[in-house]
Coordinates of C-alpha atoms and ligand atoms in Angstrom, one line a residue:
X1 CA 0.0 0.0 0.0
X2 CA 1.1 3.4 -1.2
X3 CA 2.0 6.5 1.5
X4 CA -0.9 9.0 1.2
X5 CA 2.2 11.5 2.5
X6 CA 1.0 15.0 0.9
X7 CA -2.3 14.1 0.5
X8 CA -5.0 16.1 2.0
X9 CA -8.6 14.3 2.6
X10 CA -11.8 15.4 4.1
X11 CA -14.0 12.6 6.1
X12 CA -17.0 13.7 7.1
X13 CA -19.1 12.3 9.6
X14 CA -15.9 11.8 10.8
X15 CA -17.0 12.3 14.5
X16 CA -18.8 8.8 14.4
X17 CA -17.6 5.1 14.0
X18 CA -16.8 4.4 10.3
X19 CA -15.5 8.2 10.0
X20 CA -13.4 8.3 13.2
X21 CA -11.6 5.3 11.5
X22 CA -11.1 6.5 8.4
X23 CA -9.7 9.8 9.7
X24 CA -7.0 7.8 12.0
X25 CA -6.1 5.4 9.2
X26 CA -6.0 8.2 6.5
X27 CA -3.6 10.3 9.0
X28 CA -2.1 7.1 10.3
X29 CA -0.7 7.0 6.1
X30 CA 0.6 10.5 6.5
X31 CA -2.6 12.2 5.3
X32 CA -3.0 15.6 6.6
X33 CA -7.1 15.0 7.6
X34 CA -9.8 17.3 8.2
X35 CA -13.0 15.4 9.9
X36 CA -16.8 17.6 9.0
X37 CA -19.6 16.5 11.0
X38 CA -22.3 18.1 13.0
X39 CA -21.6 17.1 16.6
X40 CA -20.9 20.2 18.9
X41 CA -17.4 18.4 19.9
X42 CA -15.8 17.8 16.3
X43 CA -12.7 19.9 17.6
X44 CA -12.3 18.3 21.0
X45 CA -13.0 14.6 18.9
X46 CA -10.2 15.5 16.1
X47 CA -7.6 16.4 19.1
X48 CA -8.6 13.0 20.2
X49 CA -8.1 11.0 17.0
X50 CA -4.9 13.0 16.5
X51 CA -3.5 12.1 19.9
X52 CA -4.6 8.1 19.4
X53 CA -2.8 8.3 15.9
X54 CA -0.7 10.1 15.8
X55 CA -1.2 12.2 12.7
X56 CA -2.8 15.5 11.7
X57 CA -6.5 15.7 12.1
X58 CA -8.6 18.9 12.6
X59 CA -12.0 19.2 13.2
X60 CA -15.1 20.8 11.4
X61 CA -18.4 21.4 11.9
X62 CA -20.4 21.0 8.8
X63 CA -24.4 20.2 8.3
X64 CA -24.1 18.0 5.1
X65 CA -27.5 18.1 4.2
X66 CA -27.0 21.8 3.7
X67 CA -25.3 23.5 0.8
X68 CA -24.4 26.7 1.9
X69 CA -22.8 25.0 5.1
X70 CA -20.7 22.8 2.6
X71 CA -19.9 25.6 0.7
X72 CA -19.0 27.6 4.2
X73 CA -17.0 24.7 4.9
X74 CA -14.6 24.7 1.9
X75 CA -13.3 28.6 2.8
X76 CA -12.9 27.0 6.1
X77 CA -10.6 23.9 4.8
X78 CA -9.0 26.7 2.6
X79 CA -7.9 28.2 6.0
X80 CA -6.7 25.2 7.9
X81 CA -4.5 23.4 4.6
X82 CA -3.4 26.8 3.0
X83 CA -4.1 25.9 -0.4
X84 CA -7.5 25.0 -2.5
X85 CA -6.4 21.5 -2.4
X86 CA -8.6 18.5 -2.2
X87 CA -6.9 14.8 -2.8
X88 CA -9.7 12.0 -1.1
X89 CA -13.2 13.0 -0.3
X90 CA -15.0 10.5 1.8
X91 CA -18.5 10.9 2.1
X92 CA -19.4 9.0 5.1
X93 CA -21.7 11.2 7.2
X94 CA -25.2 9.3 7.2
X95 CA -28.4 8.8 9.2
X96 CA -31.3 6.2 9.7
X97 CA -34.7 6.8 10.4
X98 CA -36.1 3.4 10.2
X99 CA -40.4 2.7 10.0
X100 CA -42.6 0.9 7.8
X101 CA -44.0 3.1 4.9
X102 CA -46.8 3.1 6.3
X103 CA -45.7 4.8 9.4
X104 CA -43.1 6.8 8.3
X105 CA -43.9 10.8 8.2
X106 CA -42.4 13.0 5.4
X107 CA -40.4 14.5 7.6
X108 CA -38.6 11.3 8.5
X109 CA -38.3 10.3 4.6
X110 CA -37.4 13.7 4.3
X111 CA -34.0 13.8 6.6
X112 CA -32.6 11.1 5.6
X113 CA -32.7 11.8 1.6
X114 CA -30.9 14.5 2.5
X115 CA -28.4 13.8 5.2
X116 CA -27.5 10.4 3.4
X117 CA -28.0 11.8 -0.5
X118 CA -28.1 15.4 -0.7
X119 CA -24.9 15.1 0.9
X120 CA -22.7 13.5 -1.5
X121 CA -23.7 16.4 -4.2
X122 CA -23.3 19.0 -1.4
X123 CA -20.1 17.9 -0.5
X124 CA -18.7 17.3 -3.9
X125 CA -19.8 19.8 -6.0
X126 CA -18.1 22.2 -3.1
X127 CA -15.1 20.6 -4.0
X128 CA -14.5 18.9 -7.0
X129 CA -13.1 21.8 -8.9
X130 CA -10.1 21.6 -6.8
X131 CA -9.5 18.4 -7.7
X132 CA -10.1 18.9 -11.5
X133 CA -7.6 21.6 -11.3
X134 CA -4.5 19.6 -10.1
X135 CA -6.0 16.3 -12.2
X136 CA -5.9 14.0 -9.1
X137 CA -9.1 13.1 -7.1
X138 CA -10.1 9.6 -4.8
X139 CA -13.8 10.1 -3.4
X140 CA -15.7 7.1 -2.2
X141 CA -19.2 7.6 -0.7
X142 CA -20.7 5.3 1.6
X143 CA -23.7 3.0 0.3
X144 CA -24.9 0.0 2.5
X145 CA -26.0 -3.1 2.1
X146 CA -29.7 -2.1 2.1
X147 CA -29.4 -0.3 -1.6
X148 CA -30.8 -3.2 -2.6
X149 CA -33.7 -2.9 -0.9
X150 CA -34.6 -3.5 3.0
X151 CA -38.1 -3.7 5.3
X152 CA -38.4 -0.5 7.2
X153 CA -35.7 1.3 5.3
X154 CA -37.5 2.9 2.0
X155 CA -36.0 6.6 3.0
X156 CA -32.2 4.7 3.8
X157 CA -32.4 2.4 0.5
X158 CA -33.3 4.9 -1.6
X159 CA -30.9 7.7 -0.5
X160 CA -28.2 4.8 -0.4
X161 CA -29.0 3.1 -4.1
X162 CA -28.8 6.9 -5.1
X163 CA -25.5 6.9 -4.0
X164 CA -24.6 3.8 -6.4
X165 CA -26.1 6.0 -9.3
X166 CA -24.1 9.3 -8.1
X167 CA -20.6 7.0 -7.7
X168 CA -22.0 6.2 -11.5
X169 CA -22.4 9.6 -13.3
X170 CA -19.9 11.1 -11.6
X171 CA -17.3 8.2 -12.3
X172 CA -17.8 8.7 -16.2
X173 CA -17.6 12.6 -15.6
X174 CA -14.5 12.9 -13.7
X175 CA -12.2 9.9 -15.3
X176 CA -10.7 12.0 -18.0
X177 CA -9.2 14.2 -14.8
X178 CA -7.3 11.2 -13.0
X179 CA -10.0 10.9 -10.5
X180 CA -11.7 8.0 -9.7
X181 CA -15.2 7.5 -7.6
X182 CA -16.0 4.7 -5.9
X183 CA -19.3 3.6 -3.2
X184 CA -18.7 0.7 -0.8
X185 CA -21.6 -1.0 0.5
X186 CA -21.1 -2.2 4.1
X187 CA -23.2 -5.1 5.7
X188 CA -23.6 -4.8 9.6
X189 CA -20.6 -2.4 10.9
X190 CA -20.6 -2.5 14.7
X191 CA -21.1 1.4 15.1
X192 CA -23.6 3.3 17.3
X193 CA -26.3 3.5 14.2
X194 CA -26.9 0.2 15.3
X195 CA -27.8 1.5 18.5
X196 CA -31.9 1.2 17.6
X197 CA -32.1 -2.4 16.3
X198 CA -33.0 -4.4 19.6
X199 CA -30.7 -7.1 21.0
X200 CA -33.0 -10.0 19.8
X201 CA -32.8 -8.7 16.4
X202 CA -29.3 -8.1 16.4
X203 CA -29.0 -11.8 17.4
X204 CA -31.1 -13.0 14.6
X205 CA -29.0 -11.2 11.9
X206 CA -25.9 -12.2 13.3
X207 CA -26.7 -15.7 13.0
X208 CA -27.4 -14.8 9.5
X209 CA -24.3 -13.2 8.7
X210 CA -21.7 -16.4 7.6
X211 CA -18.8 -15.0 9.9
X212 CA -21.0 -14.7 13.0
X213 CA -20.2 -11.4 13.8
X214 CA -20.5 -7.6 13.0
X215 CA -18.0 -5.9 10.7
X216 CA -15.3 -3.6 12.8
X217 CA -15.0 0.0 11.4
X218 CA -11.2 -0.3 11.3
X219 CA -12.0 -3.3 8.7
X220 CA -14.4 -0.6 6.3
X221 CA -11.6 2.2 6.8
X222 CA -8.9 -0.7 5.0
X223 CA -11.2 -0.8 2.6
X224 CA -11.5 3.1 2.1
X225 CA -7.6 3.5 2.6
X226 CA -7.4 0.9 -0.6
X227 CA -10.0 3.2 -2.5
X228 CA -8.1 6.2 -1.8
X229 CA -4.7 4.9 -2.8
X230 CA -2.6 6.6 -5.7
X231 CA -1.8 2.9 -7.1
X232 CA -5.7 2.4 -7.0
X233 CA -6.0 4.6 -10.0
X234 CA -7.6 2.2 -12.9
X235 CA -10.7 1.0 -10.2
X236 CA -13.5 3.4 -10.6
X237 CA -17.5 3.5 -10.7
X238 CA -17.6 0.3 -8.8
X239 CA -19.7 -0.7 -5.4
X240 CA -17.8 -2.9 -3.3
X241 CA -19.5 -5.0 -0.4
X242 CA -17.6 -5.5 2.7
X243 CA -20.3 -7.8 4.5
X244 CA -18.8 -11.1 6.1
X245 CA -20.4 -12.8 3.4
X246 CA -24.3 -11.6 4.0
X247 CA -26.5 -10.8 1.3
X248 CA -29.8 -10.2 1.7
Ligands
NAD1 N1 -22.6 0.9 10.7 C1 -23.2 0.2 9.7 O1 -23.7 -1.0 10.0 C2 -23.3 0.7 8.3 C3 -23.7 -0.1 7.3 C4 -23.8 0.4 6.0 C5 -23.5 1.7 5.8 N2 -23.2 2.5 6.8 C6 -22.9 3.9 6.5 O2 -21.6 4.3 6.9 C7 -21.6 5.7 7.2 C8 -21.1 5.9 8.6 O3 -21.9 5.3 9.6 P1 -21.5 4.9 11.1 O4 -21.9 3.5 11.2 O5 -20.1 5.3 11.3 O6 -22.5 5.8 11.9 P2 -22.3 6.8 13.2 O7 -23.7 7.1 13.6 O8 -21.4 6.1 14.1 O9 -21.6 8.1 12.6 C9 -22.2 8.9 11.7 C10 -21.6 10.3 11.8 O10 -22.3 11.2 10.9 C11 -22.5 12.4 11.6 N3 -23.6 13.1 10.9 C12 -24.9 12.8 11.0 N4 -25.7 13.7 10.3 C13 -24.8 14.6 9.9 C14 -25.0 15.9 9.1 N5 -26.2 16.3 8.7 N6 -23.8 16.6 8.8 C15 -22.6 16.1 9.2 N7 -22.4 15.0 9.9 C16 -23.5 14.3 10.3 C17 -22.8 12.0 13.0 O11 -22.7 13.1 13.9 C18 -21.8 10.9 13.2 O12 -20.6 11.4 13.7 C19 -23.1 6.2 7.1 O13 -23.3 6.8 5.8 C20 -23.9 4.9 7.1 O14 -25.1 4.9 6.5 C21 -23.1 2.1 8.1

């Protein structure tokens, strides 16, 4: 595996399980990391992930499923790197809102389209142009299992199979520029968005899952560190599950 000495990368949702992986492996590689999520202690939680590995991570608050506060956040990344430089976006942050369709309000289909969709174009389009500028780019954005399709999760599959379509386009878009896009579709991922699924439940899938056990995020942020590699540079518009071996 290459160095990713130089390279500058934004995680966001970097504050939670998958993310705060990611960021530590990135700066772990000798990225200089920048973590953009909504929780009130983004600063205090980079100082943390910096400490634990030993690289350079800062902090930023961001509310993805806004435009304007992506587009805020890019004159703030210009601040902390120095330059309008963007080498790996990862667009991790995501929510779920899980209910029957029958239950579920707009409001609740509502958030998670955009927290878990809007997000990717927010965060892109803010800063893709830096990318096609110095003819180097690595995004991956985070799909899931349930793309596909999963009971109680019409607002999370279809935000997430959205994401396989936006990794897509964009793919074709961008490849003349040297940068390549990439989704990942992780099965169970022992992170707090588990936290709602009951015990029982959680039982009853893992017995499902042909390893027996829930993925560890440090196993999804290999997989995103592979992604984001300079030698990785001929694997693009592709969805790759990490999963244990379960399929719905
Ligand atoms: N854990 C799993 O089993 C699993 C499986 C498949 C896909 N995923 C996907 O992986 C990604 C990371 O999930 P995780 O398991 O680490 O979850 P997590 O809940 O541990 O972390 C999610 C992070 O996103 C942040 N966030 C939420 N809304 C935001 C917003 N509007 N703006 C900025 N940040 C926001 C949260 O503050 C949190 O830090 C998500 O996109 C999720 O859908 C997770």
């Amino acid at each position: 595996m290459d160095s990713k000495k130089d390279m500058i990368a934004l995680v966001t949702g970097g504050a939670g399980g998958i993310g705060s992986e990611t960021a530590m492996t990135l700066a772990r590689e000798g990225a200089r990391v920048i973590i953009a999520d909504l929780y009130e202690k983004v600063e205090e939680t980079a100082e943390i992930l910096s400490r634990k590995s030993g690289g350079k991570i800062t902090g930023l608050r961001v509310d993805v499923s806004d435009f304007d506060s992506c587009t805020k956040l890019r004159g703030e990344v210009e601040k902390v790197v120095g330059e309008r430089r963007m080498d790996i976006i990862v667009n991790n942050a995501g929510i779920t809102r899980d209910a029957l369709l029958t239950k579920m309000d707009f409001a609740t289909w509502d958030k998670v389209i955009r927290v878990d969709l809007y997000s990717a174009f927010n965060v892109t389009k803010n800063f893709v142009e830096w990318m096609i500028e110095r003819k180097f780019g690595r995004i991956v954005s985070l799909s899931s299992i349930s793309w596909k399709g999963n009971v109680g999760q019409v607002n999370y599959s279809s935000a997430k199979a959205g994401i396989v379509g936006f990794t897509g386009s964009l793919s074709r878009e961008l490849a003349r520029y040297g940068i390549t896009v990439n989704a990942i579709a992780p099965g169970l991922i022992d992170t707090d968005i588990l936290k709602s699924i009951p015990d029982k439940i959680m039982q009853g899938i893992i017995e499902k899952i042909p390893m027996r056990r829930l993925g560890k995020p440090e196993e999804v942020a290999s997989l995103i560190s592979f992604l984001t590699s300079r030698d990785t540079s001929y694997i693009t518009g592709e969805v790759v599950s990490i999963n244990g071996g379960f399929n719905f």
